[in-house]
Amino acid sequence: GDGIAQGLDSLRSGGTPAKFLIIDDGWQDVRNDDTIWIPPAKTRSPSEQHRRSRHPVTRALDGVKAPVFRAWSMVQDSVEWYYDNKVERAPLESIHLRIWGVLANTVLKKRLLDRSARTMDYTKRLVSARASDRFLSSLSKPDSTLVGAEHSGGSNGFRNFLRACKDQKGLKYIYCWHALLGYWSGVGGEFNAEFGAKSPIQGATDGHGAKPVRVVPSKGILAVEPQLKWDPLLLNRIGMSGMGS
């Protein structure tokens, strides 16, 4: 957040003061569903690694793991070869596209979603419509050039920040990035619960306020980009707010 003020100051000092600002999606909190499993990295001390390597059970398991890992590596290589050579450039009605579509929505679904979650944002859902505490806390740095930025916390914090940008930095227009459905994969289960009964978004379907909805591309879109059959948004479904009629 404070970087925005620094950028505006830099433009002003260079003789090109900004009048229009777009704040990217870093002002919101997003996350992956719990169903997308991303195992935490395991760290062991050198002494623990040495002790485990000398344990007889570890040695026995290593002897079993080696051929299993080699076999699994061969399977992965075969799957990647099949996709690169048979699926990626196949025409719409190809049997290879149909086979891969079935695999992507069944046995490969978990792994494809996990891979997407590690490398991109398309599987993440919006947690709250409000600015995140992480963003607001970055505004209260002692060296901030925004007067009153230290008071940008609370429910009106983001509004106060935007007003300060206009009043002190000469901005006329400020836009905030926001996906049409909340975020790339829609909204999370916490979204409606944040507003309670006063929210205009009602009709919750799962006890939390968001219902994952499967999206089906049209044949015309698939003819242009058949890979959408296993796009992360389709595999993960879109978290839709529980809407009334």
CSV table of N, CA and C in Angstrom, one decimal, residues 92-218:
chain,number,residue,atom,x,y,z
A,92,LEU,N,-10.5,-30.6,-32.4
A,92,LEU,CA,-11.6,-30.6,-31.5
A,92,LEU,C,-12.2,-32.0,-31.3
A,93,GLU,N,-12.5,-32.7,-32.3
A,93,GLU,CA,-13.1,-34.0,-32.3
A,93,GLU,C,-12.2,-35.2,-32.1
A,94,SER,N,-10.9,-34.9,-31.8
A,94,SER,CA,-9.9,-35.9,-31.6
A,94,SER,C,-10.2,-36.8,-30.4
A,95,ILE,N,-10.0,-38.1,-30.6
A,95,ILE,CA,-10.1,-39.1,-29.5
A,95,ILE,C,-9.2,-38.7,-28.3
A,96,HIS,N,-8.0,-38.2,-28.7
A,96,HIS,CA,-7.0,-37.8,-27.6
A,96,HIS,C,-7.6,-36.7,-26.7
A,97,LEU,N,-8.3,-35.8,-27.3
A,97,LEU,CA,-8.9,-34.7,-26.5
A,97,LEU,C,-9.9,-35.3,-25.5
A,98,ARG,N,-10.7,-36.2,-26.0
A,98,ARG,CA,-11.7,-36.9,-25.2
A,98,ARG,C,-11.1,-37.7,-24.1
A,99,ILE,N,-10.1,-38.4,-24.4
A,99,ILE,CA,-9.4,-39.2,-23.4
A,99,ILE,C,-8.8,-38.3,-22.3
A,100,TRP,N,-8.1,-37.2,-22.7
A,100,TRP,CA,-7.5,-36.4,-21.8
A,100,TRP,C,-8.5,-35.6,-20.9
A,101,GLY,N,-9.7,-35.3,-21.6
A,101,GLY,CA,-10.7,-34.6,-20.8
A,101,GLY,C,-11.3,-35.5,-19.7
A,102,VAL,N,-11.4,-36.8,-20.0
A,102,VAL,CA,-11.9,-37.7,-18.9
A,102,VAL,C,-10.8,-37.8,-17.8
A,103,LEU,N,-9.6,-38.0,-18.2
A,103,LEU,CA,-8.5,-38.1,-17.2
A,103,LEU,C,-8.4,-36.8,-16.4
A,104,ALA,N,-8.5,-35.7,-17.0
A,104,ALA,CA,-8.3,-34.4,-16.3
A,104,ALA,C,-9.5,-34.2,-15.3
A,105,ASN,N,-10.6,-34.7,-15.5
A,105,ASN,CA,-11.7,-34.5,-14.6
A,105,ASN,C,-11.9,-35.7,-13.7
A,106,THR,N,-11.0,-36.7,-13.7
A,106,THR,CA,-11.1,-37.8,-12.8
A,106,THR,C,-9.7,-38.0,-12.1
A,107,VAL,N,-8.9,-38.9,-12.6
A,107,VAL,CA,-7.7,-39.3,-11.9
A,107,VAL,C,-6.6,-38.2,-11.8
A,108,LEU,N,-6.6,-37.3,-12.8
A,108,LEU,CA,-5.6,-36.3,-12.9
A,108,LEU,C,-6.1,-35.0,-12.2
A,109,LYS,N,-7.3,-34.9,-11.9
A,109,LYS,CA,-7.9,-33.6,-11.4
A,109,LYS,C,-7.2,-33.0,-10.3
A,110,LYS,N,-7.0,-33.8,-9.2
A,110,LYS,CA,-6.3,-33.3,-8.0
A,110,LYS,C,-4.9,-32.8,-8.3
A,111,ARG,N,-4.2,-33.5,-9.1
A,111,ARG,CA,-2.8,-33.1,-9.4
A,111,ARG,C,-2.8,-31.9,-10.3
A,112,LEU,N,-3.7,-31.8,-11.2
A,112,LEU,CA,-3.7,-30.6,-12.1
A,112,LEU,C,-4.1,-29.3,-11.3
A,113,LEU,N,-5.0,-29.5,-10.4
A,113,LEU,CA,-5.4,-28.3,-9.5
A,113,LEU,C,-4.3,-27.9,-8.6
A,114,ASP,N,-3.6,-28.9,-8.1
A,114,ASP,CA,-2.5,-28.7,-7.2
A,114,ASP,C,-1.4,-27.9,-7.9
A,115,ARG,N,-1.1,-28.4,-9.1
A,115,ARG,CA,-0.1,-27.7,-9.9
A,115,ARG,C,-0.5,-26.3,-10.3
A,116,SER,N,-1.7,-26.1,-10.6
A,116,SER,CA,-2.2,-24.7,-10.9
A,116,SER,C,-2.1,-23.8,-9.7
A,117,ALA,N,-2.5,-24.4,-8.5
A,117,ALA,CA,-2.4,-23.6,-7.3
A,117,ALA,C,-1.0,-23.1,-6.9
A,118,ARG,N,0.0,-23.9,-7.3
A,118,ARG,CA,1.4,-23.6,-7.0
A,118,ARG,C,1.9,-22.5,-8.0
A,119,THR,N,1.4,-22.4,-9.2
A,119,THR,CA,2.0,-21.6,-10.2
A,119,THR,C,1.2,-20.4,-10.6
A,120,MET,N,-0.1,-20.3,-10.3
A,120,MET,CA,-1.0,-19.3,-10.8
A,120,MET,C,-2.1,-19.0,-9.7
A,121,ASP,N,-2.9,-18.0,-10.0
A,121,ASP,CA,-3.9,-17.5,-9.1
A,121,ASP,C,-5.3,-18.0,-9.5
A,122,TYR,N,-5.4,-18.7,-10.6
A,122,TYR,CA,-6.8,-19.0,-11.1
A,122,TYR,C,-7.6,-19.9,-10.2
A,123,THR,N,-7.0,-20.6,-9.3
A,123,THR,CA,-7.8,-21.5,-8.4
A,123,THR,C,-8.2,-20.8,-7.1
A,124,LYS,N,-7.8,-19.5,-6.9
A,124,LYS,CA,-8.1,-18.8,-5.7
A,124,LYS,C,-9.4,-18.2,-5.7
A,125,ARG,N,-10.0,-18.1,-4.5
A,125,ARG,CA,-11.3,-17.4,-4.3
A,125,ARG,C,-11.2,-16.2,-3.4
A,126,LEU,N,-12.1,-15.3,-3.6
A,126,LEU,CA,-12.1,-14.1,-2.8
A,126,LEU,C,-12.6,-14.4,-1.4
A,127,VAL,N,-11.9,-13.9,-0.4
A,127,VAL,CA,-12.3,-14.2,1.0
A,127,VAL,C,-13.2,-13.1,1.5
A,128,SER,N,-12.9,-11.8,1.2
A,128,SER,CA,-13.7,-10.7,1.7
A,128,SER,C,-13.8,-9.6,0.7
A,129,ALA,N,-14.9,-8.9,0.7
A,129,ALA,CA,-15.1,-7.7,-0.2
A,129,ALA,C,-14.3,-6.5,0.3
A,130,ARG,N,-13.9,-6.5,1.5
A,130,ARG,CA,-13.2,-5.4,2.1
A,130,ARG,C,-11.7,-5.5,1.9
A,131,ALA,N,-11.0,-4.4,2.0
A,131,ALA,CA,-9.5,-4.4,1.9
A,131,ALA,C,-8.9,-5.3,3.0
A,132,SER,N,-7.9,-6.0,2.7
A,132,SER,CA,-7.3,-6.9,3.7
A,132,SER,C,-6.5,-6.1,4.7
A,133,ASP,N,-6.4,-6.7,5.9
A,133,ASP,CA,-5.6,-6.1,7.0
A,133,ASP,C,-4.2,-6.0,6.6
A,134,ARG,N,-3.7,-7.0,5.8
A,134,ARG,CA,-2.3,-6.9,5.3
A,134,ARG,C,-2.1,-5.7,4.5
A,135,PHE,N,-3.0,-5.3,3.6
A,135,PHE,CA,-2.8,-4.1,2.8
A,135,PHE,C,-2.9,-2.9,3.7
A,136,LEU,N,-3.9,-2.8,4.6
A,136,LEU,CA,-4.1,-1.6,5.4
A,136,LEU,C,-2.9,-1.4,6.4
A,137,SER,N,-2.3,-2.5,6.9
A,137,SER,CA,-1.2,-2.4,7.8
A,137,SER,C,0.0,-1.8,7.1
A,138,SER,N,0.1,-2.0,5.8
A,138,SER,CA,1.3,-1.5,5.1
A,138,SER,C,1.2,0.0,4.9
A,139,LEU,N,0.1,0.6,5.2
A,139,LEU,CA,-0.1,2.1,5.0
A,139,LEU,C,0.4,2.9,6.2
A,140,SER,N,0.6,2.2,7.3
A,140,SER,CA,0.9,3.0,8.6
A,140,SER,C,2.4,3.0,8.9
A,141,LYS,N,3.2,3.0,7.8
A,141,LYS,CA,4.7,3.1,8.1
A,141,LYS,C,5.1,4.5,8.5
A,142,PRO,N,6.0,4.6,9.4
A,142,PRO,CA,6.4,6.0,9.9
A,142,PRO,C,6.9,6.9,8.8
A,143,ASP,N,7.5,6.3,7.7
A,143,ASP,CA,8.0,7.2,6.6
A,143,ASP,C,7.0,7.4,5.5
A,144,SER,N,5.8,7.1,5.7
A,144,SER,CA,4.8,7.3,4.7
A,144,SER,C,4.6,8.7,4.4
A,145,THR,N,4.4,9.1,3.1
A,145,THR,CA,4.2,10.5,2.7
A,145,THR,C,2.7,10.8,2.7
A,146,LEU,N,1.9,9.9,3.1
A,146,LEU,CA,0.4,10.2,3.1
A,146,LEU,C,0.1,10.6,4.6
A,147,VAL,N,-0.3,11.9,4.8
A,147,VAL,CA,-0.7,12.3,6.1
A,147,VAL,C,-2.0,11.7,6.5
A,148,GLY,N,-2.0,11.1,7.7
A,148,GLY,CA,-3.1,10.4,8.2
A,148,GLY,C,-3.2,8.9,7.8
A,149,ALA,N,-2.2,8.4,7.1
A,149,ALA,CA,-2.2,7.0,6.7
A,149,ALA,C,-2.2,6.1,7.8
A,150,GLU,N,-1.7,6.6,9.0
A,150,GLU,CA,-1.6,5.7,10.2
A,150,GLU,C,-3.0,5.4,10.7
A,151,HIS,N,-4.0,6.2,10.2
A,151,HIS,CA,-5.4,6.0,10.7
A,151,HIS,C,-6.2,5.2,9.7
A,152,SER,N,-5.6,4.5,8.8
A,152,SER,CA,-6.3,3.8,7.7
A,152,SER,C,-6.8,2.4,8.1
A,153,GLY,N,-6.8,2.1,9.4
A,153,GLY,CA,-7.3,0.8,9.8
A,153,GLY,C,-8.8,0.8,10.0
A,154,GLY,N,-9.4,-0.3,10.4
A,154,GLY,CA,-10.8,-0.3,10.6
A,154,GLY,C,-11.6,-0.5,9.4
A,155,SER,N,-13.0,-0.4,9.6
A,155,SER,CA,-13.9,-0.7,8.5
A,155,SER,C,-13.8,0.5,7.4
A,156,ASN,N,-13.4,1.7,7.8
A,156,ASN,CA,-13.3,2.8,6.8
A,156,ASN,C,-11.9,3.0,6.4
A,157,GLY,N,-11.0,2.1,6.7
A,157,GLY,CA,-9.6,2.3,6.4
A,157,GLY,C,-9.3,2.5,4.9
A,158,PHE,N,-9.8,1.7,4.1
A,158,PHE,CA,-9.6,1.8,2.6
A,158,PHE,C,-10.1,3.0,2.1
A,159,ARG,N,-11.3,3.4,2.5
A,159,ARG,CA,-11.9,4.7,2.1
A,159,ARG,C,-11.1,5.9,2.5
A,160,ASN,N,-10.6,5.9,3.7
A,160,ASN,CA,-9.7,7.0,4.1
A,160,ASN,C,-8.4,7.0,3.3
A,161,PHE,N,-7.9,5.9,3.0
A,161,PHE,CA,-6.7,5.8,2.1
A,161,PHE,C,-6.9,6.4,0.8
A,162,LEU,N,-8.0,6.0,0.1
A,162,LEU,CA,-8.4,6.6,-1.2
A,162,LEU,C,-8.6,8.1,-1.2
A,163,ARG,N,-9.3,8.5,-0.1
A,163,ARG,CA,-9.5,10.0,0.0
A,163,ARG,C,-8.2,10.7,0.2
A,164,ALA,N,-7.3,10.2,1.0
A,164,ALA,CA,-6.0,10.8,1.2
A,164,ALA,C,-5.2,10.9,-0.1
A,165,CYS,N,-5.3,9.8,-1.0
A,165,CYS,CA,-4.6,9.8,-2.2
A,165,CYS,C,-5.1,10.9,-3.1
A,166,LYS,N,-6.4,11.1,-3.1
A,166,LYS,CA,-7.0,12.2,-4.0
A,166,LYS,C,-6.6,13.6,-3.4
A,167,ASP,N,-6.8,13.8,-2.1
A,167,ASP,CA,-6.6,15.1,-1.5
A,167,ASP,C,-5.1,15.5,-1.5
A,168,GLN,N,-4.2,14.5,-1.3
A,168,GLN,CA,-2.8,14.9,-1.1
A,168,GLN,C,-1.9,14.6,-2.3
A,169,LYS,N,-2.4,13.8,-3.2
A,169,LYS,CA,-1.6,13.4,-4.4
A,169,LYS,C,-2.1,13.9,-5.7
A,170,GLY,N,-3.2,14.6,-5.6
A,170,GLY,CA,-3.8,15.2,-6.9
A,170,GLY,C,-4.5,14.3,-7.8
A,171,LEU,N,-4.9,13.1,-7.3
A,171,LEU,CA,-5.6,12.1,-8.2
A,171,LEU,C,-7.0,12.5,-8.4
A,172,LYS,N,-7.5,12.3,-9.6
A,172,LYS,CA,-8.9,12.5,-9.9
A,172,LYS,C,-9.7,11.3,-9.9
A,173,TYR,N,-9.1,10.2,-10.4
A,173,TYR,CA,-9.9,8.9,-10.5
A,173,TYR,C,-9.0,7.8,-10.0
A,174,ILE,N,-9.7,6.9,-9.2
A,174,ILE,CA,-9.0,5.7,-8.6
A,174,ILE,C,-9.9,4.5,-8.9
A,175,TYR,N,-9.4,3.5,-9.6
A,175,TYR,CA,-10.1,2.3,-9.8
A,175,TYR,C,-9.4,1.2,-9.1
A,176,CYS,N,-10.2,0.2,-8.6
A,176,CYS,CA,-9.6,-1.0,-7.9
A,176,CYS,C,-9.9,-2.2,-8.7
A,177,TRP,N,-8.9,-3.0,-9.0
A,177,TRP,CA,-9.0,-4.2,-9.7
A,177,TRP,C,-10.0,-5.2,-8.9
A,178,HIS,N,-10.9,-5.8,-9.7
A,178,HIS,CA,-11.9,-6.7,-9.0
A,178,HIS,C,-12.5,-7.5,-10.1
A,179,ALA,N,-12.3,-8.9,-10.0
A,179,ALA,CA,-12.9,-9.8,-11.0
A,179,ALA,C,-14.4,-9.7,-10.9
A,180,LEU,N,-15.1,-10.0,-12.0
A,180,LEU,CA,-16.5,-9.9,-12.1
A,180,LEU,C,-17.2,-10.9,-11.1
A,181,LEU,N,-16.6,-12.0,-10.8
A,181,LEU,CA,-17.1,-13.0,-9.9
A,181,LEU,C,-16.5,-13.0,-8.5
A,182,GLY,N,-15.7,-11.9,-8.2
A,182,GLY,CA,-15.0,-11.8,-7.0
A,182,GLY,C,-13.5,-12.0,-7.2
A,183,TYR,N,-13.1,-13.2,-7.6
A,183,TYR,CA,-11.8,-13.4,-8.0
A,183,TYR,C,-11.8,-14.5,-9.1
A,184,TRP,N,-10.7,-15.0,-9.6
A,184,TRP,CA,-10.7,-15.9,-10.7
A,184,TRP,C,-11.6,-17.1,-10.5
A,185,SER,N,-11.6,-17.7,-9.3
A,185,SER,CA,-12.4,-18.8,-9.0
A,185,SER,C,-13.6,-18.4,-8.2
A,186,GLY,N,-14.0,-17.2,-8.3
A,186,GLY,CA,-15.2,-16.8,-7.5
A,186,GLY,C,-14.9,-16.4,-6.1
A,187,VAL,N,-15.9,-16.6,-5.2
A,187,VAL,CA,-15.8,-16.2,-3.8
A,187,VAL,C,-15.7,-17.5,-3.0
A,188,GLY,N,-15.1,-17.4,-1.8
A,188,GLY,CA,-15.0,-18.5,-0.9
A,188,GLY,C,-16.2,-18.6,0.1
A,189,GLY,N,-16.2,-19.6,0.9
A,189,GLY,CA,-17.3,-19.9,1.8
A,189,GLY,C,-17.5,-18.8,2.8
A,190,GLU,N,-16.5,-18.0,3.1
A,190,GLU,CA,-16.6,-17.0,4.2
A,190,GLU,C,-17.3,-15.7,3.6
A,191,PHE,N,-17.4,-15.6,2.3
A,191,PHE,CA,-17.8,-14.3,1.7
A,191,PHE,C,-19.1,-13.8,2.2
A,192,ASN,N,-20.2,-14.6,2.1
A,192,ASN,CA,-21.5,-14.2,2.5
A,192,ASN,C,-21.6,-14.1,4.0
A,193,ALA,N,-20.9,-15.0,4.7
A,193,ALA,CA,-21.0,-15.0,6.2
A,193,ALA,C,-20.5,-13.7,6.8
A,194,GLU,N,-19.6,-13.0,6.0
A,194,GLU,CA,-19.1,-11.7,6.5
A,194,GLU,C,-20.1,-10.7,6.7
A,195,PHE,N,-21.2,-10.7,5.8
A,195,PHE,CA,-22.2,-9.7,5.8
A,195,PHE,C,-23.4,-10.1,6.6
A,196,GLY,N,-23.6,-11.3,6.8
A,196,GLY,CA,-24.8,-11.8,7.6
A,196,GLY,C,-26.1,-11.5,6.9
A,197,ALA,N,-27.1,-11.4,7.7
A,197,ALA,CA,-28.5,-11.2,7.2
A,197,ALA,C,-28.7,-9.9,6.5
A,198,LYS,N,-27.8,-8.9,6.8
A,198,LYS,CA,-28.0,-7.5,6.2
A,198,LYS,C,-27.5,-7.5,4.7
A,199,SER,N,-26.8,-8.5,4.3
A,199,SER,CA,-26.2,-8.5,3.0
A,199,SER,C,-27.3,-8.7,1.9
A,200,PRO,N,-27.2,-8.0,0.8
A,200,PRO,CA,-28.1,-8.2,-0.3
A,200,PRO,C,-27.9,-9.5,-1.0
A,201,ILE,N,-26.8,-10.1,-0.7
A,201,ILE,CA,-26.5,-11.4,-1.3
A,201,ILE,C,-27.0,-12.5,-0.3
A,202,GLN,N,-28.1,-13.1,-0.7
A,202,GLN,CA,-28.8,-14.1,0.2
A,202,GLN,C,-29.0,-15.4,-0.5
A,203,GLY,N,-29.7,-16.3,0.1
A,203,GLY,CA,-30.0,-17.6,-0.5
A,203,GLY,C,-28.9,-18.5,-0.5
A,204,ALA,N,-28.1,-18.5,0.6
A,204,ALA,CA,-26.9,-19.4,0.7
A,204,ALA,C,-27.3,-20.8,0.6
A,205,THR,N,-26.5,-21.6,-0.1
A,205,THR,CA,-26.8,-23.0,-0.4
A,205,THR,C,-26.0,-24.0,0.3
A,206,ASP,N,-24.9,-23.6,1.0
A,206,ASP,CA,-24.1,-24.6,1.6
A,206,ASP,C,-23.8,-24.3,3.1
A,207,GLY,N,-24.5,-23.3,3.7
A,207,GLY,CA,-24.3,-23.0,5.0
A,207,GLY,C,-23.3,-21.9,5.2
A,208,HIS,N,-22.5,-21.6,4.2
A,208,HIS,CA,-21.5,-20.6,4.3
A,208,HIS,C,-21.8,-19.4,3.3
A,209,GLY,N,-22.6,-19.6,2.3
A,209,GLY,CA,-22.9,-18.5,1.4
A,209,GLY,C,-22.4,-18.6,0.0
A,210,ALA,N,-21.6,-19.6,-0.3
A,210,ALA,CA,-21.0,-19.7,-1.6
A,210,ALA,C,-21.2,-21.1,-2.1
A,211,LYS,N,-21.6,-21.2,-3.4
A,211,LYS,CA,-21.9,-22.5,-4.0
A,211,LYS,C,-21.0,-22.7,-5.2
A,212,PRO,N,-20.1,-23.7,-5.2
A,212,PRO,CA,-19.2,-24.0,-6.3
A,212,PRO,C,-20.1,-24.4,-7.5
A,213,VAL,N,-20.0,-23.7,-8.6
A,213,VAL,CA,-20.8,-24.0,-9.8
A,213,VAL,C,-19.9,-24.4,-10.9
A,214,ARG,N,-20.3,-25.5,-11.6
A,214,ARG,CA,-19.5,-26.0,-12.8
A,214,ARG,C,-19.8,-25.1,-14.0
A,215,VAL,N,-18.8,-24.7,-14.7
A,215,VAL,CA,-18.9,-23.9,-15.9
A,215,VAL,C,-18.7,-24.8,-17.1
A,216,VAL,N,-19.5,-24.7,-18.1
A,216,VAL,CA,-19.4,-25.5,-19.3
A,216,VAL,C,-19.2,-24.5,-20.5
A,217,PRO,N,-18.0,-24.5,-21.2
A,217,PRO,CA,-17.8,-23.7,-22.3
A,217,PRO,C,-18.7,-24.1,-23.5
A,218,SER,N,-19.0,-23.1,-24.4
A,218,SER,CA,-19.8,-23.5,-25.5
A,218,SER,C,-18.9,-24.2,-26.6
